[in-house]
XYZ file of C-alpha atoms in Angstrom:
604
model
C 62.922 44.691 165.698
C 64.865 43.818 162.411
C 68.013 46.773 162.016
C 67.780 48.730 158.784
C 70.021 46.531 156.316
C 70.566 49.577 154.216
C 74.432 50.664 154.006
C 74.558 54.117 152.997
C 72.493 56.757 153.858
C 70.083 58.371 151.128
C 70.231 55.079 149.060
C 67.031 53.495 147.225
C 65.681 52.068 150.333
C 63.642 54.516 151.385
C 62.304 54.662 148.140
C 61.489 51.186 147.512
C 58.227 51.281 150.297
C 57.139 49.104 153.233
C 56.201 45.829 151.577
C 60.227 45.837 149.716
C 61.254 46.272 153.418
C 59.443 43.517 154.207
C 60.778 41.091 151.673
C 64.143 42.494 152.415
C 63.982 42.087 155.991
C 62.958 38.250 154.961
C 65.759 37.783 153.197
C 67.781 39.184 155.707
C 66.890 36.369 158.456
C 67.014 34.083 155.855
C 70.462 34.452 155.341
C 71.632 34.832 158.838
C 69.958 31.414 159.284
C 72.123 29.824 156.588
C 75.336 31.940 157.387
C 75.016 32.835 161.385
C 74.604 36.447 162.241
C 77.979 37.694 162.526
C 78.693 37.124 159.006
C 75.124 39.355 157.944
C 76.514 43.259 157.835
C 74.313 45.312 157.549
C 75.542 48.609 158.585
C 77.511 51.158 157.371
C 80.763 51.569 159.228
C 80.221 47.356 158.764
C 80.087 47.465 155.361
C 82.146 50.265 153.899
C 85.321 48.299 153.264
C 83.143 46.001 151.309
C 80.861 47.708 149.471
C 83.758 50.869 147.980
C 86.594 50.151 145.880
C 90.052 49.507 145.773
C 90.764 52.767 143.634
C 87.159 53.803 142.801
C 83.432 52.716 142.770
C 81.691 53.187 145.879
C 77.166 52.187 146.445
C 74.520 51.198 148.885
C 74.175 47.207 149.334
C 70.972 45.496 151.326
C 73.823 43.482 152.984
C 77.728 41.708 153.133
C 77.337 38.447 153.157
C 80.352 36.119 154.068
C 79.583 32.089 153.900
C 81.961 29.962 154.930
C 81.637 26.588 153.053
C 80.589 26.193 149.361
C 77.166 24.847 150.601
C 76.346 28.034 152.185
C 77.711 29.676 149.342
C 75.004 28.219 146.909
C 72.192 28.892 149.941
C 73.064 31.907 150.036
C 72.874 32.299 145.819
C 69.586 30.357 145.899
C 68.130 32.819 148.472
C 69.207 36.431 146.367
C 67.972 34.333 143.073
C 64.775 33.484 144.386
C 63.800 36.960 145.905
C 65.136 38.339 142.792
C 67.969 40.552 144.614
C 70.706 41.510 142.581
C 74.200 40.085 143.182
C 77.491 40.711 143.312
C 80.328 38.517 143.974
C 83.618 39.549 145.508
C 87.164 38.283 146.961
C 89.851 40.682 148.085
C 88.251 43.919 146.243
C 91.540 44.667 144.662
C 90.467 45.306 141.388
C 91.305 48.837 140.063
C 88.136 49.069 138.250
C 85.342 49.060 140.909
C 84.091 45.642 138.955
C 83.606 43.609 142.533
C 82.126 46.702 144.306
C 78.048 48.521 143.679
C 78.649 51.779 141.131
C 76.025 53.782 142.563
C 72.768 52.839 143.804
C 70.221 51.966 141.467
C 70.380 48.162 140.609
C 67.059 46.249 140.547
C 65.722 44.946 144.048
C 69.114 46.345 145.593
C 72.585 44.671 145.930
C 73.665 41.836 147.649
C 77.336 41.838 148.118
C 78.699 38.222 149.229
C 82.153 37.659 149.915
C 84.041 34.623 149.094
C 87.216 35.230 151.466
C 85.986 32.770 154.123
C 86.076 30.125 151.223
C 89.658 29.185 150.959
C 91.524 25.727 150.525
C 93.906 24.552 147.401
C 93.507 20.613 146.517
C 96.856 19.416 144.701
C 96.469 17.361 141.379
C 98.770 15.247 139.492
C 101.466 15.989 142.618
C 100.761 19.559 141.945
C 100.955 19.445 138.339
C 97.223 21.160 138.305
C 95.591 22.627 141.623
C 91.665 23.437 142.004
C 90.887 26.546 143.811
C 87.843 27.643 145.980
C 86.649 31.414 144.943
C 88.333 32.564 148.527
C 91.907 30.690 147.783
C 94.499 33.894 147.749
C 97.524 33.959 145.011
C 99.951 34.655 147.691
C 98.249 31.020 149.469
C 98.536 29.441 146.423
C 101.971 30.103 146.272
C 103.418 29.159 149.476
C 101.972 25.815 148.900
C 103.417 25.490 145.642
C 107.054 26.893 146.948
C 108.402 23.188 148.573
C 107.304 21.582 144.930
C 109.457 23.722 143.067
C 106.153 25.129 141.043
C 104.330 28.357 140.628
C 101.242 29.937 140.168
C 100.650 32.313 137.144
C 101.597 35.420 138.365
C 103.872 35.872 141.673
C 104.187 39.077 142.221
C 102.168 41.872 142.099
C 98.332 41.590 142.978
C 99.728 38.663 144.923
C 101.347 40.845 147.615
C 97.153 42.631 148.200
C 96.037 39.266 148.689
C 94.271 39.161 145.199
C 92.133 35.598 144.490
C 93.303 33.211 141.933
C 89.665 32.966 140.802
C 89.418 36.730 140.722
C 92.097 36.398 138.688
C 90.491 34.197 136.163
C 87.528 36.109 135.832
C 89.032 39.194 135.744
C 91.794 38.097 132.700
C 94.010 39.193 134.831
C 97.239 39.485 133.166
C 100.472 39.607 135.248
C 103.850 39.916 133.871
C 105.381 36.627 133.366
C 105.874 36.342 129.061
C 105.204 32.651 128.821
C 102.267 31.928 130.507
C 99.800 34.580 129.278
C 96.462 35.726 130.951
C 95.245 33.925 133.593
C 93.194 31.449 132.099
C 90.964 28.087 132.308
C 88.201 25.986 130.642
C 87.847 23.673 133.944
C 85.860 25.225 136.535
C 82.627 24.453 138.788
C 79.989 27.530 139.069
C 76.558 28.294 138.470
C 74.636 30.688 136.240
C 71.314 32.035 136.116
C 68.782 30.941 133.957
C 66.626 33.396 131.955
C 63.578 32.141 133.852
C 64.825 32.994 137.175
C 66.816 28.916 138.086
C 69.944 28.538 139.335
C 71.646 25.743 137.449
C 75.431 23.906 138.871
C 77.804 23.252 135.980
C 80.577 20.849 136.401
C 82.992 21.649 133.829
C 86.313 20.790 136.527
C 86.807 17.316 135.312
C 86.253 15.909 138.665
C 83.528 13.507 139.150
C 81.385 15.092 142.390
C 78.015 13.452 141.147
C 75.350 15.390 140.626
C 73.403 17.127 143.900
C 74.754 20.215 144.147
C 75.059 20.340 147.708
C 76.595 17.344 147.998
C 78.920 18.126 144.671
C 79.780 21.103 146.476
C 80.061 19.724 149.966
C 82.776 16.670 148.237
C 84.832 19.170 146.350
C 85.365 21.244 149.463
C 86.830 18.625 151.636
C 88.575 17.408 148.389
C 86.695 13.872 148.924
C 87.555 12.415 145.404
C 90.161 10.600 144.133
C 92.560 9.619 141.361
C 89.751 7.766 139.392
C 87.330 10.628 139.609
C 89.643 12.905 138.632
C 90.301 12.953 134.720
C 93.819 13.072 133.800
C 94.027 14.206 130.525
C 90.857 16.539 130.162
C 90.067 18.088 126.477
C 89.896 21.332 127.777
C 92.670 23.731 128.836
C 94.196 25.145 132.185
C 96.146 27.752 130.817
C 96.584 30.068 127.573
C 98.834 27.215 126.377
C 99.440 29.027 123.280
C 100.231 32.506 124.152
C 103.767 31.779 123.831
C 103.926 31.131 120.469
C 100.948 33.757 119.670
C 103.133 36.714 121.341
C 106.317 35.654 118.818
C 104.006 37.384 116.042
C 106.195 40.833 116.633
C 104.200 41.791 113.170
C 100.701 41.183 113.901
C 98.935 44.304 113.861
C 96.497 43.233 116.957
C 97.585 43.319 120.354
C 98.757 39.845 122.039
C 96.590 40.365 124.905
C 93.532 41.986 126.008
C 90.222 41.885 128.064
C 88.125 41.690 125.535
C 90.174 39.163 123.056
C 87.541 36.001 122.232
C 90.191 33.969 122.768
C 90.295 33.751 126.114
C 86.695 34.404 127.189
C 85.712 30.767 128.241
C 82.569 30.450 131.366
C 84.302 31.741 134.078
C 87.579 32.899 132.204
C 86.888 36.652 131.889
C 83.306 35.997 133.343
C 83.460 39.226 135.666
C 80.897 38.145 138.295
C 78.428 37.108 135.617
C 78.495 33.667 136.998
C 78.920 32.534 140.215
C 82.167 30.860 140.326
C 82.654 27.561 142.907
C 86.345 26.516 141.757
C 89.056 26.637 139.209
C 91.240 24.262 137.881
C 94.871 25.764 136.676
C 97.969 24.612 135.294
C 100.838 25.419 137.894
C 104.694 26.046 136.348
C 107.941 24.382 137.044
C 109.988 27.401 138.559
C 113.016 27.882 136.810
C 115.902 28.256 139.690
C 118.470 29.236 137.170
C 117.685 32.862 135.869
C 119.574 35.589 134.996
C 118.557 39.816 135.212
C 119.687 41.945 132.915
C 119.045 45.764 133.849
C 119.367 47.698 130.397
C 119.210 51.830 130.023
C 118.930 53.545 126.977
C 117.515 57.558 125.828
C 116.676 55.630 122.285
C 113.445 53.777 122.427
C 114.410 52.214 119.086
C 117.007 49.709 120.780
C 114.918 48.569 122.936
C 112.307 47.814 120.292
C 115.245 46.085 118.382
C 116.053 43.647 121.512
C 112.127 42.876 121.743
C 111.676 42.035 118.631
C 114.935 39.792 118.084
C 114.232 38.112 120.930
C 110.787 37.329 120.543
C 111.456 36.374 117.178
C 114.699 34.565 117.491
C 115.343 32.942 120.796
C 115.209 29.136 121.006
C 113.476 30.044 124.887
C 111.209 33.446 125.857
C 112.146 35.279 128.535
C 110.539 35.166 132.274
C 109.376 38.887 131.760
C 110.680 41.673 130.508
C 109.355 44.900 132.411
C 109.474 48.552 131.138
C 110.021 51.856 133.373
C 110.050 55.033 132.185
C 111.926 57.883 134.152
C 108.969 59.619 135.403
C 107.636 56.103 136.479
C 110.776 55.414 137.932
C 111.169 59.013 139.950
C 107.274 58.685 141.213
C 108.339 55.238 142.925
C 111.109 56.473 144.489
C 109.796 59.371 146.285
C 105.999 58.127 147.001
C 106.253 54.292 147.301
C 109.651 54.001 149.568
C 107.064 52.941 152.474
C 105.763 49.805 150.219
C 109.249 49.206 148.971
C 110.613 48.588 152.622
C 107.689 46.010 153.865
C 108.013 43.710 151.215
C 111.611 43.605 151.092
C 111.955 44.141 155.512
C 108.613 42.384 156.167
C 107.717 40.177 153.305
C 104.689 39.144 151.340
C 103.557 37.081 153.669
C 102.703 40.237 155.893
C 101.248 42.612 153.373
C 97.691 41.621 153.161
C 97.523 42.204 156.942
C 99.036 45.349 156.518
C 96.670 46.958 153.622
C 93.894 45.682 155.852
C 95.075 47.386 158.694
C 95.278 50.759 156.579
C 92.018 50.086 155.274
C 90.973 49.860 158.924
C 92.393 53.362 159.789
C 90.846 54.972 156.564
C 87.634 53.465 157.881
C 87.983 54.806 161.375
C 88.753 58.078 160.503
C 85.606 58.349 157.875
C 83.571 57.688 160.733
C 84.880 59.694 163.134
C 85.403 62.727 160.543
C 88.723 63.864 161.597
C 92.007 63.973 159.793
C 91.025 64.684 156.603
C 90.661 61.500 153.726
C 93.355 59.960 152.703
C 94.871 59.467 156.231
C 97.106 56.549 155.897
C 98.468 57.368 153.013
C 99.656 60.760 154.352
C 100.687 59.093 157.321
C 102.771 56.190 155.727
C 104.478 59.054 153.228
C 105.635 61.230 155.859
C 107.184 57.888 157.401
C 109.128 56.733 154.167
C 110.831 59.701 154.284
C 112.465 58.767 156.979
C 113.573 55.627 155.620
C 117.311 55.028 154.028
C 117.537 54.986 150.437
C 117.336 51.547 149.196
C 118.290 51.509 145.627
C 122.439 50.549 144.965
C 124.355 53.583 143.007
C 124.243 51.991 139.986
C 120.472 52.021 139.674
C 120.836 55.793 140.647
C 123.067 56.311 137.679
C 120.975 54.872 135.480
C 118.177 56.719 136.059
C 120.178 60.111 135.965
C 121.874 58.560 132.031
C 118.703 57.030 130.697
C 115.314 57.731 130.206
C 113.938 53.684 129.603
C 114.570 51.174 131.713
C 114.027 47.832 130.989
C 114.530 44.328 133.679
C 114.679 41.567 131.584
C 114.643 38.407 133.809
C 115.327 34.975 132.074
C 116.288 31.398 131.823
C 120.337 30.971 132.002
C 119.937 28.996 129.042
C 119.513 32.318 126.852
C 121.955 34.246 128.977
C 125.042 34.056 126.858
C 123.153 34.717 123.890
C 121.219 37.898 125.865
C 124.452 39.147 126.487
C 125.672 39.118 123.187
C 122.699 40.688 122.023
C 122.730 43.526 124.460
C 126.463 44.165 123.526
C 125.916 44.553 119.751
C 122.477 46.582 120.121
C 124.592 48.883 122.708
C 127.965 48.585 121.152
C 128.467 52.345 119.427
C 127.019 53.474 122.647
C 123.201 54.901 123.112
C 122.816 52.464 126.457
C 124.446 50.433 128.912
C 122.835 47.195 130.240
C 124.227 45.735 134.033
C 124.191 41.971 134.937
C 122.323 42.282 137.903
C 123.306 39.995 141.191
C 120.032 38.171 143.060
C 120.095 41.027 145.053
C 120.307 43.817 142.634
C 117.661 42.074 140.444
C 115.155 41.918 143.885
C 115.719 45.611 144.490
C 114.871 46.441 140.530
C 111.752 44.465 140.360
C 110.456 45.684 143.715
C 110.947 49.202 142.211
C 108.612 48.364 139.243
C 106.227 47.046 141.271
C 105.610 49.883 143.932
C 105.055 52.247 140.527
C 101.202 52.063 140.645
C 100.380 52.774 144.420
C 103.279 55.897 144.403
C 100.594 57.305 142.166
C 97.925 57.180 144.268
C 100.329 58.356 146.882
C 100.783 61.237 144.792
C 97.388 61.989 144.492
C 96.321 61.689 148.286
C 99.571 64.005 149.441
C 98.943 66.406 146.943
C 95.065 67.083 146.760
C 95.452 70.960 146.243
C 96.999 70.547 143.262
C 95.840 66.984 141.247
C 92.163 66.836 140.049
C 92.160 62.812 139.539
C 94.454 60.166 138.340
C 93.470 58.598 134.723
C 95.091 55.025 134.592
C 94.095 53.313 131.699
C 95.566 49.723 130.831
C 96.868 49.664 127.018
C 97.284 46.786 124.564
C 99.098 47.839 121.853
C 99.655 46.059 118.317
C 102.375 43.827 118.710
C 103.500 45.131 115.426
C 103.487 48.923 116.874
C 106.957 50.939 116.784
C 105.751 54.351 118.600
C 105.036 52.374 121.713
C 106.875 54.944 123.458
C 104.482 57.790 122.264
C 102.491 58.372 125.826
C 100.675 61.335 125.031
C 99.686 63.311 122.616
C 101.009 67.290 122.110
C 97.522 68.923 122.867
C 96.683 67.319 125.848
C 100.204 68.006 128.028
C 99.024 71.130 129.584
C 96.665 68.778 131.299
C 98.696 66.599 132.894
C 100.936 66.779 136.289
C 102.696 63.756 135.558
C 102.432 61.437 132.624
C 103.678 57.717 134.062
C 104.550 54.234 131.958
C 105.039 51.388 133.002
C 104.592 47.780 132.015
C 105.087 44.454 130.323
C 107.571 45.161 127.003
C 107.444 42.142 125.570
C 103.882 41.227 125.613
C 103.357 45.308 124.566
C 100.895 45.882 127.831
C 101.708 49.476 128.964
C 100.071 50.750 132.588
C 99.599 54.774 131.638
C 98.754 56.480 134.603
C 98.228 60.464 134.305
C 98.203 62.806 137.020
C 96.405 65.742 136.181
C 96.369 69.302 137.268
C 93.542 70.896 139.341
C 90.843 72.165 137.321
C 91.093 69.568 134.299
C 88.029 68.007 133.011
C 89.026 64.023 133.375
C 85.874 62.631 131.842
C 87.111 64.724 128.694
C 90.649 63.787 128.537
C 90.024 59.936 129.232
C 87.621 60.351 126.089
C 90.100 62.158 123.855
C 92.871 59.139 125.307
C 90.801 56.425 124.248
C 89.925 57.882 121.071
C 94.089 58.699 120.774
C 94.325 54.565 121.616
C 91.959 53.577 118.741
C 93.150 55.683 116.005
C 96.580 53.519 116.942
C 94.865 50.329 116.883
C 95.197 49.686 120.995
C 93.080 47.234 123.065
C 91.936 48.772 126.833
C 91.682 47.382 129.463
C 94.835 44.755 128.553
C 95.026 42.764 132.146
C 92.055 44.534 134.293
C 88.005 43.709 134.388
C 86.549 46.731 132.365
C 84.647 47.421 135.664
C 82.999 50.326 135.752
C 85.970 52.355 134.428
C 85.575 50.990 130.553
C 82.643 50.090 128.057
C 83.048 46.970 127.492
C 83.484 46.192 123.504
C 80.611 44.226 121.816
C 82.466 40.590 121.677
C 83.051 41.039 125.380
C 79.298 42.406 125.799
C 77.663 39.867 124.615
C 79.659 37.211 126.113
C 77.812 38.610 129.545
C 74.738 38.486 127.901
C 75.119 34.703 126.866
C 76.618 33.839 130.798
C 73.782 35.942 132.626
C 70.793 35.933 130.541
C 68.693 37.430 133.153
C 71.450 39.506 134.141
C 70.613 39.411 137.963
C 75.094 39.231 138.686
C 76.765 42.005 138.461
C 74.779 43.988 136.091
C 75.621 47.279 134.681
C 79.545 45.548 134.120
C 81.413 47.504 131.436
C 78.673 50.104 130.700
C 76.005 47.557 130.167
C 72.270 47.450 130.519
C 71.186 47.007 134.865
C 67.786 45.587 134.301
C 66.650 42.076 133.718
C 66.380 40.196 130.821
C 68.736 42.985 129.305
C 65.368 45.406 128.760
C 66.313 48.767 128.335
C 70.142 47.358 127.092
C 71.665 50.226 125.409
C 72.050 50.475 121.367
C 75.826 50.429 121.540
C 75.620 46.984 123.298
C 75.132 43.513 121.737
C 71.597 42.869 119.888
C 72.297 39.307 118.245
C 72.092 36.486 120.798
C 76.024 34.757 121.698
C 77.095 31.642 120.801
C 76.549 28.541 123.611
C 78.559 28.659 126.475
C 81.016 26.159 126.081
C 82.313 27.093 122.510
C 83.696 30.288 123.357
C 87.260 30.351 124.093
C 90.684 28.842 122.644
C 90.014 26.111 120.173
């Protein structure tokens, strides 16, 4: 007798009747014919991990699904098309948005939630000039292969150390923190999309001959059987934002430089967000620059800092590698709540995080099902150990934070570093801040402090229950022209809010605003007064995250899913959207005119 594929108790399925269960059940066998048993989950304790967020969004799912090769990857597809299930898509499920995972559990004919992580390998182009990625290929993989050739991915570090996917990456227009390269980005990729009358079409847009059965397209591309000849060389279409670095130099446009929703980069599966089914990318990879210099600068005047921005982005012969802000608060919430994440990269390494967040996820699981210990476990566990651990920041960082209240680690080329330095001296030199010429090792410790910022706050949150309602972390763009960056919150809303956090990318003016607040505080109504704060100062949100199910996504980006999923049958619902097919019932804030063709969207 076929097990229940429902994942969460109370869902739709017992509402959908005995003939659904039927078809379900078919579909069910179905796939465990084309993917082997194991790789079916069905259950709950199975499919929990799966099927609930990173940081939120949590619903039922018929099934997990996990193919291993491309080829099972379209059955799979073809099946959920053809019995008209809906479908979601997801890699790692580190988003912070809930945009890989169910919200809820009404979605027509129930979700099927496949998972791409069995679907890994990197092929190496023009001696790894360009790579192609399969939807399972992890930016951490990616670069370890690229280390020995003296190249990079587009962002390496940060989602890399959860075991993010590159292709997640490009759907999501993921932004990361490195000034020159921009969003992750891409015209050349290999996926399929749903036409409105229910067929599932292959486009090959990699500029890679594979011929033209899909299986067998698939099946080549996979075991990278193509060579040189096939492969074009010098392809119209783009691999990366190739002009972000010139378009962030505008210090006086009065639109942000980068966003989710910005037309420029929404291109197939660039910024696609699981409305097509995405095979494999082709990216530009990045000469890594050996030579850098870190400059670690503290000042209690915003203003200087704006003035070092905006000479350098609009002066220097060569932009900076990045350029990343910290606010004290930001600063003091990292050091108490993320000295646990701090030590494993820097003891353990990169390499060994993924393993570790899956074995915490893992814990979290066991303990839900066992209903002991409270939620939130492993957090609690890992922040009563990292209190126990030495304190590994040198004195000088200490005395920065105690002098200043922005921080700024502005990595770059040694090229610019004379000229840095004598721009640091005159913007500091009737006092107001102090900058220090950080060694390799100081400059490690300083950027691993940044980065541990976002998960201290959900530290925070899960050690201090009694007292925090919810965390609002919304992802700003702000006008690259804007001089009150540093305004985080407005007067009326501070008796709201625990802890008001900033951190982010300076340069590029992308600011992570993450606000603790107090027990009892409405958080629907405070991200709404936020976001209406955001607009009245002419700020793009999300700036580097999928709008998920956190954000409504703005009627450019809106109708771009409408024009990618016509039928909407993947990942419906996305950014606030309509759930049923064909778009229906779509609400009347959303799109009405239809979007332009696929493949003239994008940079020109």
């Amino acid at each position: 007798m076929a097990s229940n594929p429902v994942s969460t108790p109370g869902s739709a399925w017992r509402a959908s009747g005995a003939a659904d269960r039927a078809g379900r059940d078919a579909l069910i066998a179905g796939l465990r014919t084309i993917v082997g048993r194991r790789h079916v989950l069905t259950s709950a304790p199975a499919t929990r991990r799966y099927r609930n967020g990173y940081r939120s969004g949590s619903g039922a799912v018929i099934a997990v699904i996990r193919p291993g090769s491309l080829v099972e990857l379209w059955k799979v597809v073809q099946a959920c098309v053809k019995a008209d299930r809906t479908i979601i898509l997801q890699a790692a499920n580190t988003g912070l948005t809930g945009g890989s995972t169910p919200d809820g559990d009404e979605y027509p004919g129930g979700v099927v939630l496949i998972s791409t992580l069995r679907i890994s390998a990197i092929h190496l182009l023009r001696g790894g000039a360009q790579v192609v990625c399969l939807p399972g290929t992890t930016l951490h993989a990616l670069e370890k292969r690229l280390r020995p050739l003296g190249r990079e991915p587009h962002s390496v570090i940060g989602s890399s150390c959860f075991g993010a996917s590159v292709v997640g990456g490009v759907c999501n227009n993921s932004g990361g923190s490195l000034i020159q390269r921009g969003p992750a980005f891409t015209q050349l990729a290999l996926f399929a999309a749903v036409d409105p009358d229910g067929e599932l079409r292959l486009v090959n847009h990699l500029g890679i001959a594979l011929g033209d059965e899909p299986e067998a397209m698939l099946d080549r591309l996979e075991r990278g059987d193509f060579t040189d000849a096939d492969v074009d060389g010098a392809p119209a279409r783009r691999a990366h934002d190739e002009s972000y670095a010139d378009h962030v130099r505008d210090v006086d446009s009065g639109r942000p430089a980068r966003f989710n929703a910005d037309e420029r980069c929404l291109f197939e599966a660039s910024g696609s967000a699981g409305k097509v089914i995405v095979f494999a990318v082709r990216l530009d990879s990045f000469e890594k620059d050996e030579a850098t210099t870190t400059f670690y600068v503290g000042t209690n005047d915003p203003r200087r800092l704006d003035t070092i921005r905006r000479t350098v982005l609009s002066e220097f012969p060569v932009l900076p590698t990045s350029a990343e802000y910290i606010h004290r608060a930001a600063f003091d919430m990292a050091d108490r709540y993320g000295r646990d994440t701090f030590f494993a990269i820097e003891r353990l390494g990169t390499d060994r995080l993924p393993a570790l967040f899956a074995a915490k996820a893992r814990i979290d699981g066991w303990a839900a099902r066992a209903q002991i210990l409270g939620p939130d476990v492993s957090e609690r566990m890992l922040q009563r150990a990292g209190r126990l651990l030495p304190d590994p920041l040198p004195a000088w960082m200490r005395e920065y934070r105690d002098r200043f209240e922005h921080h700024l680690i502005l990595k770059l080329s040694s090229t610019i570093a004379e000229q840095t330095r004598e721009l640091l001296a005159r913007v500091f030199d009737t006092g107001g801040g102090a900058f220090h010429e950080c060694s390799a090792r100081d400059a490690s410790k300083a950027f691993l402090h940044r980065f541990v910022i976002a998960g201290a706050a959900v530290r925070y949150r899960a050690v201090h229950r009694r007292e925090v309602e919810d965390i609002v972390a919304l992802d700003v763009a702000l006008p690259r022209s804007a001089r009150d960056w540093d305004d985080f919150l407005p007067a009326d809303d501070e008796g709201h809010v625990l802890h008001a956090l900033c951190y982010g990318h300076f340069f590029c003016h992308v600011f992570h605003q993450d606000y603790v607040l107090r027990k009892g505080a409405d958080t629907a109504a405070f991200k709404r007064r936020m976001c209406a704060w955001l607009d009245a100062r002419g700020a793009e949100y999300p700036a580097e995250h999928n709008v998920g199910h956190q954000y409504v996504a703005k009627p450019a980006l809106a109708r771009f899913y409408r024009a990618l999923d016509p039928r909407n049958q993947l990942n419906p619902g996305i950014g606030g959207t309509a759930r049923s097919r064909s778009w229906i019932d779509e609400p009347a804030r959303g799109p009405a005119a239809a979007a332009e063709p696929l493949s003239t969207q994008g940079i020109a």
